[in-house]
Tab-separated table of C-alpha atoms and ligand atoms in Angstrom:
chain	number	residue	atom	x	y	z
A	1	MET	CA	0.000	0.000	0.000
A	2	ALA	CA	1.208	3.499	-0.753
A	3	TYR	CA	0.323	6.280	1.532
A	4	GLY	CA	1.462	9.763	2.490
A	5	GLY	CA	1.084	13.416	1.573
A	6	ALA	CA	-0.814	16.296	3.075
A	7	ALA	CA	-4.523	15.691	2.627
A	8	VAL	CA	-6.745	13.438	0.621
A	9	GLY	CA	-8.003	15.035	-2.522
A	10	GLY	CA	-4.981	15.970	-4.596
A	11	MET	CA	-6.354	14.334	-7.721
A	12	SER	CA	-9.890	15.584	-7.837
A	13	SER	CA	-11.920	15.894	-11.020
A	14	ILE	CA	-15.576	15.629	-11.880
A	15	PRO	CA	-16.602	12.255	-13.302
A	16	SER	CA	-18.044	12.286	-16.784
A	17	SER	CA	-19.980	9.036	-16.715
A	18	THR	CA	-23.455	8.663	-15.335
A	19	SER	CA	-22.680	5.349	-13.650
A	20	ILE	CA	-22.451	6.848	-10.189
A	21	ARG	CA	-23.314	4.494	-7.357
A	22	GLN	CA	-24.280	5.639	-3.910
A	23	VAL	CA	-23.480	3.691	-0.731
A	24	LYS	CA	-24.895	4.536	2.686
A	25	LEU	CA	-22.739	3.596	5.647
A	26	ASP	CA	-24.102	3.162	9.152
A	27	LYS	CA	-22.288	4.086	12.331
A	28	GLU	CA	-18.961	2.222	12.776
A	29	SER	CA	-19.102	0.426	9.456
A	30	GLU	CA	-16.859	0.542	6.403
A	31	LEU	CA	-16.922	0.260	2.633
A	32	ARG	CA	-14.112	-2.046	1.504
A	33	ILE	CA	-12.861	-1.409	-1.996
A	34	GLU	CA	-10.404	-2.969	-4.412
A	35	VAL	CA	-10.025	-0.643	-7.373
A	36	GLY	CA	-10.126	-2.367	-10.783
A	37	ILE	CA	-6.797	-3.296	-12.369
A	38	ASP	CA	-7.029	-1.048	-15.408
A	39	SER	CA	-8.665	2.216	-14.494
A	40	PRO	CA	-8.913	4.538	-11.518
A	41	LEU	CA	-11.971	4.873	-9.325
A	42	LYS	CA	-13.502	8.193	-8.384
A	43	LEU	CA	-15.122	8.526	-5.004
A	44	ARG	CA	-16.591	11.312	-2.895
A	45	LEU	CA	-18.158	11.845	0.493
A	46	VAL	CA	-21.658	13.220	-0.054
A	47	ASN	CA	-22.661	13.603	3.558
A	48	GLY	CA	-21.632	12.572	7.049
A	49	THR	CA	-17.983	12.004	7.976
A	50	ALA	CA	-15.639	9.238	6.912
A	51	GLU	CA	-11.947	8.403	6.903
A	52	ILE	CA	-9.492	6.199	5.058
A	53	PHE	CA	-6.940	4.585	7.371
A	54	GLY	CA	-7.300	7.483	9.817
A	55	THR	CA	-7.365	10.369	7.336
A	56	GLU	CA	-10.643	12.209	6.974
A	57	LEU	CA	-12.277	12.578	3.573
A	58	PRO	CA	-13.087	16.144	2.564
A	59	PRO	CA	-16.792	16.681	1.851
A	60	GLU	CA	-18.076	16.800	-1.733
A	61	ILE	CA	-14.709	16.512	-3.494
A	62	TRP	CA	-14.198	13.778	-6.073
A	63	ILE	CA	-10.978	11.893	-5.393
A	64	SER	CA	-9.328	9.604	-7.887
A	65	PHE	CA	-7.891	6.324	-6.561
A	66	PRO	CA	-5.361	4.556	-8.813
A	67	PRO	CA	-5.888	1.047	-10.201
A	68	ARG	CA	-5.333	-1.862	-7.791
A	69	LEU	CA	-5.467	0.251	-4.615
A	70	LYS	CA	-7.198	-1.546	-1.752
A	71	PHE	CA	-8.691	0.426	1.091
A	72	ALA	CA	-11.667	0.951	3.374
A	73	VAL	CA	-13.802	4.059	3.885
A	74	PHE	CA	-14.799	3.929	7.543
A	75	THR	CA	-17.341	6.071	9.378
A	76	TRP	CA	-17.657	6.607	13.131
A	77	SER	CA	-21.099	8.235	12.753
A	78	SER	CA	-22.677	7.671	9.330
A	79	ALA	CA	-21.846	8.651	5.778
A	80	THR	CA	-23.008	8.561	2.191
A	81	ILE	CA	-20.353	7.787	-0.394
A	82	GLU	CA	-20.553	8.008	-4.178
A	83	MET	CA	-18.374	5.958	-6.489
A	84	ASP	CA	-17.783	6.275	-10.194
A	85	GLY	CA	-15.703	3.655	-11.975
A	86	VAL	CA	-14.854	-0.018	-11.932
A	87	THR	CA	-13.932	-1.945	-8.810
A	88	GLU	CA	-12.639	-5.500	-8.430
A	89	THR	CA	-14.809	-5.711	-5.325
A	90	ASP	CA	-16.650	-3.345	-3.049
A	91	TYR	CA	-18.797	-4.283	-0.089
A	92	THR	CA	-19.768	-2.906	3.274
A	93	ALA	CA	-18.883	-4.480	6.608
A	94	ASP	CA	-20.090	-3.582	10.076
A	95	GLU	CA	-17.721	-5.845	11.978
A	96	THR	CA	-14.361	-4.139	12.262
A	97	PRO	CA	-11.668	-3.902	14.957
A	98	MET	CA	-11.705	-0.094	14.693
A	99	ILE	CA	-12.971	0.524	18.247
A	100	SER	CA	-10.059	-1.439	19.700
A	101	TYR	CA	-7.652	0.434	17.400
A	102	VAL	CA	-8.944	3.842	18.457
A	103	ASN	CA	-8.785	2.767	22.101
A	104	VAL	CA	-5.083	2.078	21.622
A	105	HIS	CA	-4.781	5.534	20.092
A	106	ALA	CA	-6.455	7.069	23.165
A	107	VAL	CA	-3.959	5.353	25.491
A	108	LEU	CA	-1.064	6.563	23.307
A	109	GLU	CA	-2.454	10.110	23.392
A	110	GLY	CA	-2.437	10.017	27.188
A	111	ARG	CA	1.196	8.916	27.183
A	112	ARG	CA	2.147	11.660	24.720
A	113	SER	CA	0.519	14.314	26.884
A	114	ARG	CA	2.250	13.002	29.996
A	115	ALA	CA	5.590	12.945	28.147
A	116	LYS	CA	5.060	16.531	26.984
A	117	ALA	CA	4.276	17.683	30.512
A	118	ALA	CA	7.330	15.929	31.986
A	119	SER	CA	10.620	17.729	32.383
A	120	THR	CA	12.944	17.254	29.440
A	121	ASP	CA	15.717	16.620	31.964
A	122	ASP	CA	14.073	13.303	32.693
A	123	PRO	CA	14.688	11.263	29.523
A	124	GLY	CA	12.503	8.393	30.774
A	125	SER	CA	9.266	10.245	31.404
A	126	SER	CA	9.625	12.818	28.593
A	127	GLN	CA	9.710	9.997	26.046
A	128	GLY	CA	6.379	9.400	24.330
A	129	PRO	CA	5.182	5.962	23.252
A	130	ARG	CA	7.347	3.902	20.954
A	131	VAL	CA	4.862	1.605	19.322
A	132	ILE	CA	5.894	-1.384	17.238
A	133	VAL	CA	3.261	-3.107	15.081
A	134	ILE	CA	3.852	-6.830	14.611
A	135	GLY	CA	1.947	-9.562	12.804
A	136	PRO	CA	2.136	-12.055	9.950
A	137	THR	CA	2.057	-10.893	6.330
A	138	ASP	CA	-1.260	-9.354	5.369
A	139	SER	CA	-2.493	-8.809	8.883
A	140	GLY	CA	-2.990	-5.082	8.375
A	141	LYS	CA	0.208	-3.759	9.991
A	142	SER	CA	0.795	-0.956	7.488
A	143	SER	CA	-2.860	0.069	7.671
A	144	LEU	CA	-2.867	0.163	11.487
A	145	SER	CA	0.434	2.088	11.490
A	146	ALA	CA	-1.107	4.630	9.103
A	147	MET	CA	-4.179	5.030	11.332
A	148	LEU	CA	-2.169	5.547	14.519
A	149	LEU	CA	0.055	8.099	12.787
A	150	SER	CA	-2.804	9.980	11.130
A	151	TRP	CA	-4.922	10.143	14.269
A	152	ALA	CA	-1.897	11.477	16.195
A	153	ALA	CA	-1.068	14.013	13.472
A	154	LYS	CA	-4.687	15.180	13.415
A	155	GLN	CA	-4.286	16.058	17.088
A	156	GLY	CA	-1.198	18.136	16.357
A	157	TRP	CA	1.567	15.632	17.168
A	158	LYS	CA	4.457	14.891	14.825
A	159	PRO	CA	5.148	11.216	15.477
A	160	THR	CA	8.025	9.487	13.719
A	161	PHE	CA	7.116	6.693	11.358
A	162	VAL	CA	9.756	3.978	11.162
A	163	ASP	CA	9.298	1.440	8.402
A	164	LEU	CA	11.333	-1.737	8.790
A	165	ASP	CA	9.286	-3.654	6.208
A	166	ILE	CA	11.863	-4.197	3.464
A	167	GLY	CA	9.392	-6.382	1.543
A	168	GLN	CA	7.047	-3.567	0.516
A	169	GLY	CA	8.493	-0.264	1.718
A	170	SER	CA	5.755	2.259	2.363
A	171	ILE	CA	8.052	5.274	2.782
A	172	ILE	CA	10.272	4.989	-0.293
A	173	ILE	CA	11.009	1.752	-2.164
A	174	PRO	CA	11.329	-1.900	-1.115
A	175	GLY	CA	14.683	-3.004	0.281
A	176	CYS	CA	14.953	0.041	2.553
A	177	ILE	CA	14.547	0.749	6.190
A	178	ALA	CA	13.466	4.320	6.702
A	179	ALA	CA	12.046	6.864	9.107
A	180	THR	CA	10.196	10.128	8.667
A	181	PRO	CA	8.235	12.546	10.835
A	182	VAL	CA	4.531	12.539	10.037
A	183	GLU	CA	3.265	16.083	10.328
A	184	MET	CA	-0.153	15.711	8.739
A	185	PRO	CA	-2.683	12.905	8.364
A	186	ILE	CA	-1.387	10.559	5.684
A	187	ASP	CA	-2.900	10.817	2.228
A	188	PRO	CA	-3.952	7.278	1.207
A	189	VAL	CA	-3.425	8.164	-2.451
A	190	GLU	CA	-0.273	10.273	-2.574
A	191	GLY	CA	1.913	8.630	0.056
A	192	ILE	CA	4.192	10.112	2.666
A	193	PRO	CA	6.293	13.105	1.524
A	194	LEU	CA	9.902	12.019	1.103
A	195	GLU	CA	11.660	15.295	1.905
A	196	MET	CA	12.334	14.602	5.575
A	197	SER	CA	12.961	10.882	5.347
A	198	LEU	CA	16.045	9.123	6.617
A	199	VAL	CA	16.711	6.089	4.442
A	200	TYR	CA	19.152	3.186	4.678
A	201	TYR	CA	19.447	0.754	1.809
A	202	PHE	CA	19.493	-2.937	2.681
A	203	GLY	CA	19.101	-3.901	-0.959
A	204	HIS	CA	16.940	-7.033	-0.741
A	205	PRO	CA	13.229	-7.642	-0.169
A	206	THR	CA	13.923	-10.286	2.491
A	207	PRO	CA	16.366	-10.125	5.420
A	208	SER	CA	17.652	-13.672	4.939
A	209	ALA	CA	20.014	-12.330	2.263
A	210	ASN	CA	22.093	-10.753	5.052
A	211	ALA	CA	20.326	-10.709	8.426
A	212	ASP	CA	23.322	-9.256	10.247
A	213	LEU	CA	23.433	-6.291	7.874
A	214	TYR	CA	19.710	-5.744	8.553
A	215	LYS	CA	20.533	-5.549	12.269
A	216	VAL	CA	23.439	-3.178	11.644
A	217	LEU	CA	21.207	-0.835	9.617
A	218	VAL	CA	18.406	-0.884	12.218
A	219	LYS	CA	21.055	0.064	14.776
A	220	GLU	CA	22.379	2.913	12.579
A	221	LEU	CA	18.864	4.246	12.085
A	222	SER	CA	18.088	4.018	15.803
A	223	GLN	CA	21.235	5.931	16.736
A	224	ILE	CA	20.316	8.827	14.450
A	225	LEU	CA	16.755	8.841	15.783
A	226	GLU	CA	17.992	8.855	19.395
A	227	ARG	CA	20.132	11.878	18.587
A	228	GLN	CA	17.170	13.639	16.959
A	229	PHE	CA	14.884	12.860	19.913
A	230	ALA	CA	17.500	14.113	22.375
A	231	GLY	CA	17.436	17.520	20.687
A	232	ASN	CA	13.720	17.759	19.965
A	233	ALA	CA	11.304	17.498	22.908
A	234	GLU	CA	8.265	17.751	20.611
A	235	SER	CA	9.124	14.729	18.498
A	236	ARG	CA	10.358	12.862	21.578
A	237	ALA	CA	6.953	13.265	23.233
A	238	ALA	CA	5.092	12.305	20.035
A	239	GLY	CA	7.049	9.025	19.923
A	240	MET	CA	7.254	6.532	17.092
A	241	VAL	CA	5.142	4.051	15.208
A	242	ILE	CA	7.264	1.226	13.822
A	243	ASN	CA	5.951	-0.983	11.016
A	244	THR	CA	7.634	-4.377	10.661
A	245	MET	CA	8.034	-7.286	8.270
A	246	GLY	CA	5.465	-10.055	8.147
A	247	TRP	CA	8.063	-12.756	8.825
A	248	VAL	CA	7.316	-13.745	12.410
A	249	GLU	CA	9.015	-17.126	12.750
A	250	GLY	CA	12.617	-18.290	13.116
A	251	LEU	CA	15.009	-15.637	11.890
A	252	GLY	CA	12.098	-13.235	11.295
A	253	TYR	CA	11.130	-13.524	14.976
A	254	GLU	CA	14.725	-13.006	16.070
A	255	LEU	CA	14.906	-9.827	13.975
A	256	LEU	CA	11.650	-8.569	15.497
A	257	LEU	CA	13.099	-9.008	18.996
A	258	HIS	CA	16.222	-7.211	17.842
A	259	SER	CA	14.129	-4.297	16.506
A	260	ILE	CA	12.078	-4.047	19.738
A	261	ASP	CA	15.290	-3.918	21.698
A	262	THR	CA	17.274	-1.601	19.446
A	263	LEU	CA	14.520	0.970	18.997
A	264	ASN	CA	13.490	0.684	22.669
A	265	ALA	CA	9.877	0.010	21.787
A	266	ASN	CA	7.601	0.177	24.822
A	267	VAL	CA	4.243	-0.734	23.239
A	268	VAL	CA	4.144	-3.931	21.191
A	269	LEU	CA	0.938	-4.350	19.198
A	270	VAL	CA	0.484	-7.874	17.883
A	271	ILE	CA	-2.164	-8.320	15.210
A	272	GLY	CA	-4.086	-11.551	14.943
A	273	GLN	CA	-1.737	-14.223	16.325
A	274	ASP	CA	-2.258	-15.616	19.826
A	275	LYS	CA	0.903	-17.734	19.729
A	276	LEU	CA	3.139	-14.837	18.679
A	277	CYS	CA	1.548	-12.592	21.281
A	278	SER	CA	2.107	-15.043	24.107
A	279	MET	CA	5.705	-15.721	22.987
A	280	LEU	CA	6.409	-11.995	23.035
A	281	LYS	CA	4.706	-11.553	26.413
A	282	ASP	CA	6.904	-14.319	27.802
A	283	VAL	CA	10.173	-13.028	26.452
A	284	LEU	CA	9.412	-9.377	27.260
A	285	ARG	CA	8.282	-10.124	30.837
A	286	LYS	CA	11.702	-9.069	32.081
A	287	LYS	CA	11.100	-5.586	30.657
A	288	PRO	CA	8.347	-4.226	32.917
A	289	ASN	CA	7.986	-0.981	30.956
A	290	VAL	CA	7.027	-2.820	27.757
A	291	ASP	CA	3.335	-3.509	27.145
A	292	VAL	CA	2.339	-6.277	24.761
A	293	VAL	CA	-1.201	-5.874	23.416
A	294	LYS	CA	-3.043	-8.296	21.152
A	295	LEU	CA	-5.301	-6.805	18.518
A	296	GLN	CA	-7.756	-8.398	16.168
A	297	LYS	CA	-7.054	-8.503	12.433
A	298	SER	CA	-9.552	-6.685	10.239
A	299	GLY	CA	-11.597	-8.936	7.956
A	300	GLY	CA	-10.978	-6.357	5.222
A	301	VAL	CA	-7.241	-6.927	4.884
A	302	VAL	CA	-6.509	-8.289	1.429
A	303	SER	CA	-4.052	-11.193	1.088
A	304	ARG	CA	-1.354	-10.958	-1.542
A	305	ASN	CA	0.573	-13.946	-2.908
A	306	ALA	CA	4.270	-13.898	-3.792
A	307	LYS	CA	3.574	-12.898	-7.395
A	308	VAL	CA	1.356	-9.994	-6.388
A	309	ARG	CA	3.980	-8.825	-3.879
A	310	GLN	CA	6.692	-9.002	-6.524
A	311	LYS	CA	4.531	-6.913	-8.869
A	312	ALA	CA	3.748	-4.448	-6.091
A	313	ARG	CA	7.502	-3.942	-5.587
A	314	GLY	CA	7.849	-3.057	-9.273
A	315	PHE	CA	4.961	-0.570	-9.035
A	316	ARG	CA	6.573	1.009	-5.980
A	317	ILE	CA	9.863	1.524	-7.852
A	318	ARG	CA	8.029	2.922	-10.859
A	319	GLU	CA	6.152	5.279	-8.575
A	320	TYR	CA	9.445	6.498	-7.075
A	321	PHE	CA	10.692	7.641	-10.485
A	322	TYR	CA	7.495	8.574	-12.327
A	323	GLY	CA	4.974	9.335	-9.579
A	324	LEU	CA	1.667	7.639	-9.033
A	325	THR	CA	0.037	9.358	-11.987
A	326	ASN	CA	3.131	9.971	-14.109
A	327	ASP	CA	3.327	13.395	-12.493
A	328	LEU	CA	7.107	13.266	-11.951
A	329	SER	CA	9.697	13.695	-14.698
A	330	PRO	CA	12.827	11.669	-14.054
A	331	HIS	CA	15.935	12.408	-16.120
A	332	SER	CA	18.179	10.057	-17.979
A	333	ASN	CA	21.888	10.774	-17.672
A	334	VAL	CA	25.062	9.239	-19.036
A	335	ALA	CA	28.183	8.652	-16.953
A	336	ASN	CA	31.511	6.963	-17.554
A	337	PHE	CA	32.191	3.725	-15.719
A	338	SER	CA	35.095	5.493	-14.028
A	339	ASP	CA	32.819	8.212	-12.592
A	340	LEU	CA	30.841	5.793	-10.440
A	341	HIS	CA	31.875	3.375	-7.720
A	342	VAL	CA	29.407	0.582	-7.191
A	343	TYR	CA	29.591	-1.657	-4.120
A	344	LYS	CA	27.752	-4.696	-2.884
A	345	VAL	CA	27.579	-5.182	0.857
A	346	GLY	CA	28.355	-8.493	2.544
A	347	GLY	CA	29.086	-11.893	1.104
A	348	GLY	CA	32.373	-13.628	0.651
A	349	PRO	CA	34.553	-14.838	3.488
A	350	GLN	CA	36.114	-12.281	5.775
A	351	ALA	CA	39.569	-13.762	5.438
A	352	PRO	CA	41.009	-16.539	3.284
A	353	ARG	CA	41.059	-19.943	4.966
A	354	SER	CA	44.872	-19.879	4.923
A	355	ALA	CA	44.863	-16.760	7.126
A	356	LEU	CA	42.663	-18.378	9.783
A	357	PRO	CA	43.733	-20.481	12.774
A	358	ILE	CA	43.739	-24.210	12.053
A	359	GLY	CA	40.230	-25.664	12.205
A	360	ALA	CA	38.451	-22.286	12.121
A	361	GLU	CA	35.735	-21.846	9.489
A	362	PRO	CA	35.781	-18.636	7.462
A	363	THR	CA	32.745	-16.510	8.309
A	364	ALA	CA	31.050	-14.060	5.997
A	365	ASP	CA	31.395	-10.447	7.060
A	366	PRO	CA	27.923	-8.887	6.814
A	367	THR	CA	29.299	-5.404	6.248
A	368	ARG	CA	32.133	-6.252	3.879
A	369	LEU	CA	32.197	-3.919	0.874
A	370	VAL	CA	32.678	-5.704	-2.426
A	371	PRO	CA	33.500	-3.431	-5.386
A	372	VAL	CA	31.373	-4.256	-8.433
A	373	ASN	CA	32.840	-4.158	-11.921
A	374	ILE	CA	30.301	-2.361	-14.039
A	375	ASN	CA	29.166	-4.672	-16.822
A	376	ARG	CA	25.888	-5.983	-18.271
A	377	ASP	CA	25.046	-7.542	-14.860
A	378	VAL	CA	24.274	-4.071	-13.579
A	379	LEU	CA	21.629	-3.498	-16.279
A	380	HIS	CA	18.113	-2.922	-14.859
A	381	VAL	CA	19.452	-2.767	-11.319
A	382	VAL	CA	18.232	-0.140	-8.867
A	383	LEU	CA	21.235	1.478	-7.168
A	384	ALA	CA	21.158	3.554	-4.003
A	385	VAL	CA	23.150	6.789	-4.012
A	386	SER	CA	24.975	6.911	-0.696
A	387	TYR	CA	25.744	10.110	1.186
A	388	ALA	CA	29.140	8.568	2.025
A	389	LYS	CA	32.186	10.685	1.254
A	390	GLU	CA	34.451	7.666	1.195
A	391	PRO	CA	33.848	3.915	0.971
A	392	SER	CA	34.457	3.336	4.691
A	393	GLU	CA	31.386	5.481	5.430
A	394	ILE	CA	28.993	3.536	3.183
A	395	ILE	CA	27.526	1.247	5.846
A	396	SER	CA	26.899	4.034	8.329
A	397	SER	CA	25.560	6.505	5.761
A	398	ASN	CA	21.979	6.996	4.763
A	399	VAL	CA	21.103	7.323	1.115
A	400	ALA	CA	20.068	10.352	-0.925
A	401	GLY	CA	17.898	8.403	-3.362
A	402	PHE	CA	18.029	5.871	-6.160
A	403	ILE	CA	18.998	5.542	-9.790
A	404	TYR	CA	17.908	2.909	-12.260
A	405	VAL	CA	20.378	1.510	-14.776
A	406	MET	CA	18.794	1.796	-18.234
A	407	ASP	CA	21.706	0.893	-20.449
A	408	ILE	CA	25.311	-0.241	-20.280
A	409	ASP	CA	27.659	0.376	-23.202
A	410	VAL	CA	30.578	-1.940	-22.554
A	411	GLN	CA	32.513	-0.685	-25.583
A	412	ARG	CA	32.302	2.988	-24.699
A	413	LYS	CA	32.342	2.224	-20.975
A	414	THR	CA	29.291	4.345	-20.308
A	415	ILE	CA	26.233	3.814	-18.180
A	416	THR	CA	22.843	5.406	-18.870
A	417	TYR	CA	20.728	5.810	-15.792
A	418	LEU	CA	17.424	7.268	-14.759
A	419	ALA	CA	17.512	9.663	-11.795
A	420	PRO	CA	14.611	11.441	-10.097
A	421	SER	CA	16.142	14.832	-10.798
A	422	LEU	CA	18.523	16.618	-13.113
A	423	GLY	CA	22.104	17.371	-12.200
A	424	GLU	CA	25.029	15.632	-10.661
A	425	LEU	CA	24.541	12.790	-8.218
A	426	PRO	CA	25.237	13.837	-4.621
A	427	SER	CA	27.890	11.148	-4.394
A	428	LYS	CA	29.773	8.752	-6.655
A	429	TYR	CA	29.305	5.867	-4.200
A	430	LEU	CA	26.465	3.572	-5.159
A	431	ILE	CA	25.076	0.518	-3.372
A	432	MET	CA	23.867	-2.487	-5.321
A	433	GLY	CA	21.557	-5.118	-3.852
A	434	SER	CA	19.366	-7.678	-5.550
A	435	LEU	CA	16.612	-5.211	-6.380
A	436	THR	CA	15.971	-4.996	-10.107
A	437	TRP	CA	13.166	-3.541	-12.146
A	438	VAL	CA	12.254	-3.712	-15.802
A	439	GLU	CA	10.766	-0.445	-16.883
A	440	THR	CA	7.349	-0.966	-18.446
B	1	LIG	N1	-10.263	-2.785	6.218
B	1	LIG	C1	-9.727	-2.913	5.012
B	1	LIG	N2	-10.511	-2.929	3.912
B	1	LIG	C2	-9.972	-3.068	2.676
B	1	LIG	N3	-8.666	-3.222	2.442
B	1	LIG	C3	-7.836	-3.220	3.499
B	1	LIG	C4	-8.314	-3.069	4.830
B	1	LIG	N4	-7.255	-3.108	5.681
B	1	LIG	C5	-6.169	-3.277	4.905
B	1	LIG	N5	-6.507	-3.352	3.608
B	1	LIG	C6	-5.615	-3.571	2.461
B	1	LIG	O1	-5.081	-4.894	2.568
B	1	LIG	C7	-3.736	-4.929	2.088
B	1	LIG	C8	-2.841	-5.509	3.176
B	1	LIG	O2	-2.877	-4.658	4.310
B	1	LIG	P1	-1.552	-4.082	4.986
B	1	LIG	O3	-0.599	-3.599	3.953
B	1	LIG	O4	-1.970	-3.132	6.037
B	1	LIG	O5	-1.031	-5.432	5.636
B	1	LIG	P2	0.420	-5.746	6.194
B	1	LIG	O6	0.253	-6.666	7.348
B	1	LIG	O7	1.151	-4.480	6.457
B	1	LIG	O8	1.071	-6.494	4.980
B	1	LIG	P3	2.655	-6.815	4.754
B	1	LIG	O9	3.039	-7.801	5.796
B	1	LIG	O10	2.733	-7.346	3.383
B	1	LIG	O11	3.387	-5.510	4.872
B	1	LIG	C9	-3.381	-3.499	1.724
B	1	LIG	O12	-3.557	-3.344	0.340
B	1	LIG	C10	-4.388	-2.660	2.496
B	1	LIG	O13	-4.620	-1.425	1.878
């Protein structure tokens, strides 16, 4: 799911067709929609009040939702909605977990207010809630994170959104861990504005490619956030909402525990899994300031298989360069092989076997930098542009953005790449993972 921006309604226009359908929603019910795969859907709130994942709909304004978007229009009171266009499905539901979600929000609000009132000299009590949302794939983690952030922003807080879900990547592109302050309710169409985001590139859609690097990057991100919180009482009191990966077993579970620990989460929300919830309660019992809360999964959450997820990753990358509605104009540039330094991170033994003590097994160094010779293997790869000033800073540096390799001319030793903006890249150090994309 893509979300972000200032307010719903950036893409309004008046529908031309006469096929407008009206849906009346009763108190605490929702209209669940999957937009058709080929054309957008227009929708407006005719009367009452309604919200999409925590962001209120403006009255009377037609909003265009892009193909394939899945969402729910929920009302606390009652609402009349009009739709114009094709949907894969749309139906109303009056059983939702929204009351329990908003109750969590109310508790978090109380903690934020108490943190704001506390003296900033007391780092413990001036820290607002650090909420981590955990659950299997397709349990509604991103949607719940969006609601908690939007409801907080609506009340004037600027909570920090931390996205550790490298599989989908709701802040920027898949393969990243990222954080950004959320200053306004999130626009379910436009996504979160990127300007303030802090992004680290892991490079793969699953952590198993290099789990130790994932941990290192979560640690880097947390250190920067701690520094920011130390100097900013407002964002410290607003706290964080952390979205996680849907891998909750084995290594995935271990990485979740690592994230809880590293980011000092003090509210653990577990969606829809009793076993996971009780495991976490058990292991976190020794941390009395951490609350583990089980929440019900919404029946509206749409499941996505591996193929759909893979496609969604491609759409996300396309959206980064071209915008959701082709409203961005990326630039293609040409550089010489010698102008760019591409590195892969991790892999390969740390030291040759001959250099190790007898009997010792060579271990892979998760943060080892491996220079990449630019050749046809780099074609169609998405590369992160590091802020590093020298190679030794690559692991600890966040990234400025991404380029996409469109063409490699081995004879002329030139590389043609697509960049989101014109001009020189902020750095010549590029990180390569396994993320590729074929422009369509
Ligand atoms: N109540 C709802 N009605 C309709 N669609 C919904 C509802 N809640 C969530 N969805 C949609 O279901 C899909 C999966 O939800 P979401 O992304 O929140 O799950 P997730 O647990 O974060 O998934 P992942 O583990 O893949 O990141 C999304 O497209 C989301 O917009």
